[in-house]
PDB file of N, CA and C in Angstrom:
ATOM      1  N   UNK A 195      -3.771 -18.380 -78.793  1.00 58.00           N
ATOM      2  CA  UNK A 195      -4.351 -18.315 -77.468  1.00 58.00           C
ATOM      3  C   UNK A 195      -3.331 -18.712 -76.397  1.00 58.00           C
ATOM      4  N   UNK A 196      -2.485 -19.415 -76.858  1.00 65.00           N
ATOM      5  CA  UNK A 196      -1.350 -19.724 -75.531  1.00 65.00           C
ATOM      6  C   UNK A 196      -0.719 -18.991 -75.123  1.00 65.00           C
ATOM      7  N   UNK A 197      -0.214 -18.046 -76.598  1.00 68.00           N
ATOM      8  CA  UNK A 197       0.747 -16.892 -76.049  1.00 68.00           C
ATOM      9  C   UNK A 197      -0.052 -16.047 -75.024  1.00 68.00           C
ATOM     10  N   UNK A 198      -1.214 -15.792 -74.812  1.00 76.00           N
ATOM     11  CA  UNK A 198      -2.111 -14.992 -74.221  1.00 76.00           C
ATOM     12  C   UNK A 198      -2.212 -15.559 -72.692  1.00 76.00           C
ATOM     13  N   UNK A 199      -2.256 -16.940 -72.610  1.00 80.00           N
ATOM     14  CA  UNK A 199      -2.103 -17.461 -71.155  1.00 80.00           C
ATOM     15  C   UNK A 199      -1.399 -17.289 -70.634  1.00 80.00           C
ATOM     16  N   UNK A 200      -0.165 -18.028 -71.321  1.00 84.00           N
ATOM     17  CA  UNK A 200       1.203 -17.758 -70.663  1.00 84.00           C
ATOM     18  C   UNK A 200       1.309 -16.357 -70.232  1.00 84.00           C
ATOM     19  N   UNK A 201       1.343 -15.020 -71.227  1.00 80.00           N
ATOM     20  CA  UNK A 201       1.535 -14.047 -70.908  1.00 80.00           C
ATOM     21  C   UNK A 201       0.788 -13.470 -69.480  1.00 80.00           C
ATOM     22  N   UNK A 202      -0.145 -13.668 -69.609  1.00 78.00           N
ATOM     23  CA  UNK A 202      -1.097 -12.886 -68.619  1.00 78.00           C
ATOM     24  C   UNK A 202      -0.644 -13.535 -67.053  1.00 78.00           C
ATOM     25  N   UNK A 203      -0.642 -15.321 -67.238  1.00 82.00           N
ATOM     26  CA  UNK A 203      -0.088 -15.843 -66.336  1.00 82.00           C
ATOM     27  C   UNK A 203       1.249 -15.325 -65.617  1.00 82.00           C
ATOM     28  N   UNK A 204       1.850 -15.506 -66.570  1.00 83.00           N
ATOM     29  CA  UNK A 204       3.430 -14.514 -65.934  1.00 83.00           C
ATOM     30  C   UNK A 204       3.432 -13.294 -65.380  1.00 83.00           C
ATOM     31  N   UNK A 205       3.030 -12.517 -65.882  1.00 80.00           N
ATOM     32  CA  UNK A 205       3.111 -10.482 -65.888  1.00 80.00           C
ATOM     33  C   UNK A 205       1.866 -10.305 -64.749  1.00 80.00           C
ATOM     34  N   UNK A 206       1.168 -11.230 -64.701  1.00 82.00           N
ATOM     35  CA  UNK A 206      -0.519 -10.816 -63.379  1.00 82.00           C
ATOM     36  C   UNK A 206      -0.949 -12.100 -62.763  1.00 82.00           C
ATOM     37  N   UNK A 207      -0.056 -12.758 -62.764  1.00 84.00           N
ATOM     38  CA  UNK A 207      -0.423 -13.656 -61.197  1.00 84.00           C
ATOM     39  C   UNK A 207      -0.936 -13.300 -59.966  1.00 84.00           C
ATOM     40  N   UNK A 208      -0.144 -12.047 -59.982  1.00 87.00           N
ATOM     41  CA  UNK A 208      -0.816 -11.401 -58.205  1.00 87.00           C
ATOM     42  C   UNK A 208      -1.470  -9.695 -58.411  1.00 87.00           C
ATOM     43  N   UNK A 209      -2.120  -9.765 -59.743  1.00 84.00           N
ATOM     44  CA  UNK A 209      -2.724  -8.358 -59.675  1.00 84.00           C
ATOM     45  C   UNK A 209      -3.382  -7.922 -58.991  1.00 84.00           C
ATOM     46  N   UNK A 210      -4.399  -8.753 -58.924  1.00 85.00           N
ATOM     47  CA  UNK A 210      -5.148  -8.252 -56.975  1.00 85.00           C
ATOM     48  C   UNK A 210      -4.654  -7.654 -56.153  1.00 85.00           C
ATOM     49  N   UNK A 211      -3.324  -8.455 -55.626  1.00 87.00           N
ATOM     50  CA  UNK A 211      -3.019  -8.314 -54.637  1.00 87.00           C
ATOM     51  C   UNK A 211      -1.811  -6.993 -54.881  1.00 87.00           C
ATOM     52  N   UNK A 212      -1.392  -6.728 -55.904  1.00 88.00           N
ATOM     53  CA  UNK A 212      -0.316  -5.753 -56.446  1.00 88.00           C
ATOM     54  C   UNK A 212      -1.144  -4.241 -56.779  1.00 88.00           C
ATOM     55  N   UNK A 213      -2.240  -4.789 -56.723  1.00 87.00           N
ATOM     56  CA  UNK A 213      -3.515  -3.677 -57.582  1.00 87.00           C
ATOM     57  C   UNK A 213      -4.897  -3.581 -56.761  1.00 87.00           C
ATOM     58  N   UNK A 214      -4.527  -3.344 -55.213  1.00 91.00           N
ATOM     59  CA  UNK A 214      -6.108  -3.069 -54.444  1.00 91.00           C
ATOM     60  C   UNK A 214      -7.120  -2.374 -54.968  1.00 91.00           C
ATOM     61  N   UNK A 215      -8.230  -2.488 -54.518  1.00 92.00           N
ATOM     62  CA  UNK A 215      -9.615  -1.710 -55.605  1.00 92.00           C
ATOM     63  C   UNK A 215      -9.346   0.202 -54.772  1.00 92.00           C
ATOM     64  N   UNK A 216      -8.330  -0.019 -53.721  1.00 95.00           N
ATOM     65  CA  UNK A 216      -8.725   1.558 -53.409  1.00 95.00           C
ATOM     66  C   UNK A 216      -7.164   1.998 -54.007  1.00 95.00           C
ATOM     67  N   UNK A 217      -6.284   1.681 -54.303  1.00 94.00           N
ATOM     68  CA  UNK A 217      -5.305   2.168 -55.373  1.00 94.00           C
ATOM     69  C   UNK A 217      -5.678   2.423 -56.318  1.00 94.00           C
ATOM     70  N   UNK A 218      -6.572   1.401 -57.214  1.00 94.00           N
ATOM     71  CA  UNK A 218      -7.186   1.678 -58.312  1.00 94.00           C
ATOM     72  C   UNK A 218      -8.598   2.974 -58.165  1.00 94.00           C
ATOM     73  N   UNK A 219      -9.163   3.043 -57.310  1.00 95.00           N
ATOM     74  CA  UNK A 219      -9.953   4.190 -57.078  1.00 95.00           C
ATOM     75  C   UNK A 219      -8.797   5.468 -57.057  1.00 95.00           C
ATOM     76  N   UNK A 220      -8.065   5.103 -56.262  1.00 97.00           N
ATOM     77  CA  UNK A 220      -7.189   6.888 -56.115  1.00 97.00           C
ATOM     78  C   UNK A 220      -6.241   7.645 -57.259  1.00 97.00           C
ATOM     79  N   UNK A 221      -6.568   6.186 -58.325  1.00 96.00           N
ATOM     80  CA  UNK A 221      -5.943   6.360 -59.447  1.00 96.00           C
ATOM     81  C   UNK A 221      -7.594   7.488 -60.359  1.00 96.00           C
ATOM     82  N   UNK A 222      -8.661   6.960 -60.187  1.00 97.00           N
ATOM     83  CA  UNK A 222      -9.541   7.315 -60.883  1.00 97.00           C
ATOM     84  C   UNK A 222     -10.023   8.681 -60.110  1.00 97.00           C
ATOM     85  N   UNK A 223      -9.742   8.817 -58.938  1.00 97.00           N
ATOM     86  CA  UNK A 223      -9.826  10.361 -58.262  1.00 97.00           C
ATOM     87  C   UNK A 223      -9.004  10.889 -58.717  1.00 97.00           C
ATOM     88  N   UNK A 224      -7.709  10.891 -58.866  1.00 97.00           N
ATOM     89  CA  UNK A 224      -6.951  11.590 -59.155  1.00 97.00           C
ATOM     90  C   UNK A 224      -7.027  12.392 -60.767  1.00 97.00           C
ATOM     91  N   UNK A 225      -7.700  11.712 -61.590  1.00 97.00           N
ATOM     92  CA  UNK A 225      -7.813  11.558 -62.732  1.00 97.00           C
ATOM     93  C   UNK A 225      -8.991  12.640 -62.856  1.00 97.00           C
ATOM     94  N   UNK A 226     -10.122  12.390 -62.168  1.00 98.00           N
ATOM     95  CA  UNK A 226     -11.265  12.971 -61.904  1.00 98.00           C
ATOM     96  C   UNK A 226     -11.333  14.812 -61.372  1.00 98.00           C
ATOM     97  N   UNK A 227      -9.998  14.703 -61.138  1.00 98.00           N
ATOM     98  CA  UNK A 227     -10.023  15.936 -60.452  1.00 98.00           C
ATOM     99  C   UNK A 227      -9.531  16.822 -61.708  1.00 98.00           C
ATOM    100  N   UNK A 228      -9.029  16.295 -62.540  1.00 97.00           N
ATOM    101  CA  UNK A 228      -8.775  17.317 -63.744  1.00 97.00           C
ATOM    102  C   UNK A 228      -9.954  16.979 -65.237  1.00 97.00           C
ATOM    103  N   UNK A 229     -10.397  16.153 -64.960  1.00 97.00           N
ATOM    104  CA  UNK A 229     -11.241  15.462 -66.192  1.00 97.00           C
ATOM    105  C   UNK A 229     -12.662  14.845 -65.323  1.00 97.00           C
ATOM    106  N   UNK A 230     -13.611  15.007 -66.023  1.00 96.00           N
ATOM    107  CA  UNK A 230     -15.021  14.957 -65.590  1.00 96.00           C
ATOM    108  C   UNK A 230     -15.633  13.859 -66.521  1.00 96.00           C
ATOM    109  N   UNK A 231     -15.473  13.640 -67.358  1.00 96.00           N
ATOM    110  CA  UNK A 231     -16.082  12.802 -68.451  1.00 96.00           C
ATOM    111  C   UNK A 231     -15.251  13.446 -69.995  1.00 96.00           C
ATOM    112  N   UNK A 232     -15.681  12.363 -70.949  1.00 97.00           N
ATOM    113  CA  UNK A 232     -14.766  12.255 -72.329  1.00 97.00           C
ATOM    114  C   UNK A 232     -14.602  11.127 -72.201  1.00 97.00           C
ATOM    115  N   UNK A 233     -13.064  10.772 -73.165  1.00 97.00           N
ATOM    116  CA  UNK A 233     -12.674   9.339 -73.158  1.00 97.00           C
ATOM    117  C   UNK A 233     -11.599   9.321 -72.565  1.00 97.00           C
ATOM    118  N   UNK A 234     -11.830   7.821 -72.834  1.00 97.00           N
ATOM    119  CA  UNK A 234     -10.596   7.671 -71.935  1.00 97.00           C
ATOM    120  C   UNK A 234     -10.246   6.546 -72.331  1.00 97.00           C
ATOM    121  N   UNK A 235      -8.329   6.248 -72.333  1.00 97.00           N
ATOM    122  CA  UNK A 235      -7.543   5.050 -73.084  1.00 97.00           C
ATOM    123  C   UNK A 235      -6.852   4.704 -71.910  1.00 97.00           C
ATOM    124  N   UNK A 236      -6.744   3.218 -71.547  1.00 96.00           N
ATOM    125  CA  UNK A 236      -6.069   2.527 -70.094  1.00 96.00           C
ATOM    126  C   UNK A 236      -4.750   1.530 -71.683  1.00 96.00           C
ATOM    127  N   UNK A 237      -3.825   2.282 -71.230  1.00 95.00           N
ATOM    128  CA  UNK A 237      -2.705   1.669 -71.798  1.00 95.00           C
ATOM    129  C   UNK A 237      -1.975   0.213 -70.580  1.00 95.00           C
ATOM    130  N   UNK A 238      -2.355  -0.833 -71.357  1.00 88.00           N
ATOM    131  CA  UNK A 238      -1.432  -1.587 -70.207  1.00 88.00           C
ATOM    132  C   UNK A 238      -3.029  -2.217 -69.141  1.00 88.00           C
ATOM    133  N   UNK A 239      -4.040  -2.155 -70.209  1.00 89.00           N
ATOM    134  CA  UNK A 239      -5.232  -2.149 -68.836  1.00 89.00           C
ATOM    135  C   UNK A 239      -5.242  -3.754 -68.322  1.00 89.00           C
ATOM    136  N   UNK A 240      -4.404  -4.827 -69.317  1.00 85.00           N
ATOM    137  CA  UNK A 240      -4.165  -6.003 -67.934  1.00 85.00           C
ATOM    138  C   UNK A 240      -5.865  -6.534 -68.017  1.00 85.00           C
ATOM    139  N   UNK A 241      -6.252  -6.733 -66.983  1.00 87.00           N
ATOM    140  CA  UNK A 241      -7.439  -7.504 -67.055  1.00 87.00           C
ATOM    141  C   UNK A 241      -9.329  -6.418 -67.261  1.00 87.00           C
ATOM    142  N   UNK A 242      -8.928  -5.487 -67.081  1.00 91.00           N
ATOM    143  CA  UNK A 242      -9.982  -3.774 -67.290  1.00 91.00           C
ATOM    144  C   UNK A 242     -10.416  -3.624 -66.117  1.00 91.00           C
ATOM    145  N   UNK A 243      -9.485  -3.930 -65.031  1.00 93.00           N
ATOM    146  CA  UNK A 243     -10.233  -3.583 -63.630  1.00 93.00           C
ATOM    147  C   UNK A 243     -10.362  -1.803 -63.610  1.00 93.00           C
ATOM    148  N   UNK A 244      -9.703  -1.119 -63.996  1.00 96.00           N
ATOM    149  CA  UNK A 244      -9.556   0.283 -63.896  1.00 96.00           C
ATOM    150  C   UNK A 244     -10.623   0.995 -65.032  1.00 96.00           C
ATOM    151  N   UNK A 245     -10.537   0.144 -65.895  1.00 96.00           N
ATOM    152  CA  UNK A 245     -11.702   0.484 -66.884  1.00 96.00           C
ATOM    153  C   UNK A 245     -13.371   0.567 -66.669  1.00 96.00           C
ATOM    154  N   UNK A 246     -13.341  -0.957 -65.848  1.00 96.00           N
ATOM    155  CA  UNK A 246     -14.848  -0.584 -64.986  1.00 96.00           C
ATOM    156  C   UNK A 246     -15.491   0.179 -64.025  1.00 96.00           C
ATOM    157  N   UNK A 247     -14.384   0.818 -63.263  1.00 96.00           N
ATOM    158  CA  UNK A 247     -14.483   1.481 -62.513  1.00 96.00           C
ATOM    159  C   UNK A 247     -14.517   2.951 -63.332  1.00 96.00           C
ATOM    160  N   UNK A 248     -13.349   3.373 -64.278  1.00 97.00           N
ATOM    161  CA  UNK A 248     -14.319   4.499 -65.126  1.00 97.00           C
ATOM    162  C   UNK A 248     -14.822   4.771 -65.601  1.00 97.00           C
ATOM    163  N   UNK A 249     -15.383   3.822 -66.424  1.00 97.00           N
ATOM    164  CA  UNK A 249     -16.488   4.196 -67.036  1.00 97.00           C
ATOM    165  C   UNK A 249     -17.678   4.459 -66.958  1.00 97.00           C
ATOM    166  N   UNK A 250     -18.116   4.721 -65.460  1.00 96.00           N
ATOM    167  CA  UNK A 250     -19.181   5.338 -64.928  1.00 96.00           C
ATOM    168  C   UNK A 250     -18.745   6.831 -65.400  1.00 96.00           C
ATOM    169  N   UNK A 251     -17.880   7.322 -65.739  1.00 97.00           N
ATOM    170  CA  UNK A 251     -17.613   8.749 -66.048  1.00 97.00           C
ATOM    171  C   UNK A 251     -17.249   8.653 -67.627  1.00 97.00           C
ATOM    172  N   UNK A 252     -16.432   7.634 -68.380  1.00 98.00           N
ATOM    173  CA  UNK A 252     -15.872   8.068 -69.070  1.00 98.00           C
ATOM    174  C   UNK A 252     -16.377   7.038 -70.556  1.00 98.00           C
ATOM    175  N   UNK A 253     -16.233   7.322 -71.563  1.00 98.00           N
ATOM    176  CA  UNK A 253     -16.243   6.241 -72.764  1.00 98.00           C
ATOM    177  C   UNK A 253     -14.910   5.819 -72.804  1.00 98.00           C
ATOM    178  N   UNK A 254     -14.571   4.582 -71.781  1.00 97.00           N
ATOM    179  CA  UNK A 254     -13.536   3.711 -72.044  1.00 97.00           C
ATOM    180  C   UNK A 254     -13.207   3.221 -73.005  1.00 97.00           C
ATOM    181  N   UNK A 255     -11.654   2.947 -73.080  1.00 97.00           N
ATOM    182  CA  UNK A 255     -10.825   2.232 -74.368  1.00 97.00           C
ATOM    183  C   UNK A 255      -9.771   1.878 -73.482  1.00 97.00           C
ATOM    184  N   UNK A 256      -9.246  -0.200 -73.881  1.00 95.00           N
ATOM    185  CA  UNK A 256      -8.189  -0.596 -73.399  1.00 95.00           C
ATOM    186  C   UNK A 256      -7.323  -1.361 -74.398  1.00 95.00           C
ATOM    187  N   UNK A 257      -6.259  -1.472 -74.277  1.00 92.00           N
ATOM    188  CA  UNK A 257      -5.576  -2.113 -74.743  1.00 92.00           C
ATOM    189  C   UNK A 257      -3.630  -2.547 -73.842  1.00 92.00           C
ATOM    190  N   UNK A 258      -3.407  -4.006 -73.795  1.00 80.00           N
ATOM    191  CA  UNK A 258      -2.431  -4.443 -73.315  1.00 80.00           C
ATOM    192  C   UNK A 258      -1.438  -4.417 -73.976  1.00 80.00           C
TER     193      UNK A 258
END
């Protein structure tokens, strides 16, 4: 479990602020415009902010 603090601590201290909710939307429009629903894999998804937001469309899958 430490390695997991530390890590997350280091690499996303300022994800919020590096990762606004309308970046992360224009990421999921963009996405949307070629894909409608299916699945979907967030490589790197960090804390699943991008994941909650698609999965109103999609059967999400994450992994860091």
């Amino acid at each position: 479990m430490k390695f997991e603090n530390e890590y997350f601590n280091e690499n996303y201290a300022n994800y919020n602020k590096q990762n606004p909710k309308r970046k992360i939307k224009s990421y999921l429009k963009e996405i949307l415009r070629y894909k409608k629903s299916g699945k979907l894999l967030d490589m790197g998804c960090a804390y699943g902010v991008f994941i909650e937001y698609a999965k109103k469309y999609f059967d999400t899958y994450g992994t860091d």
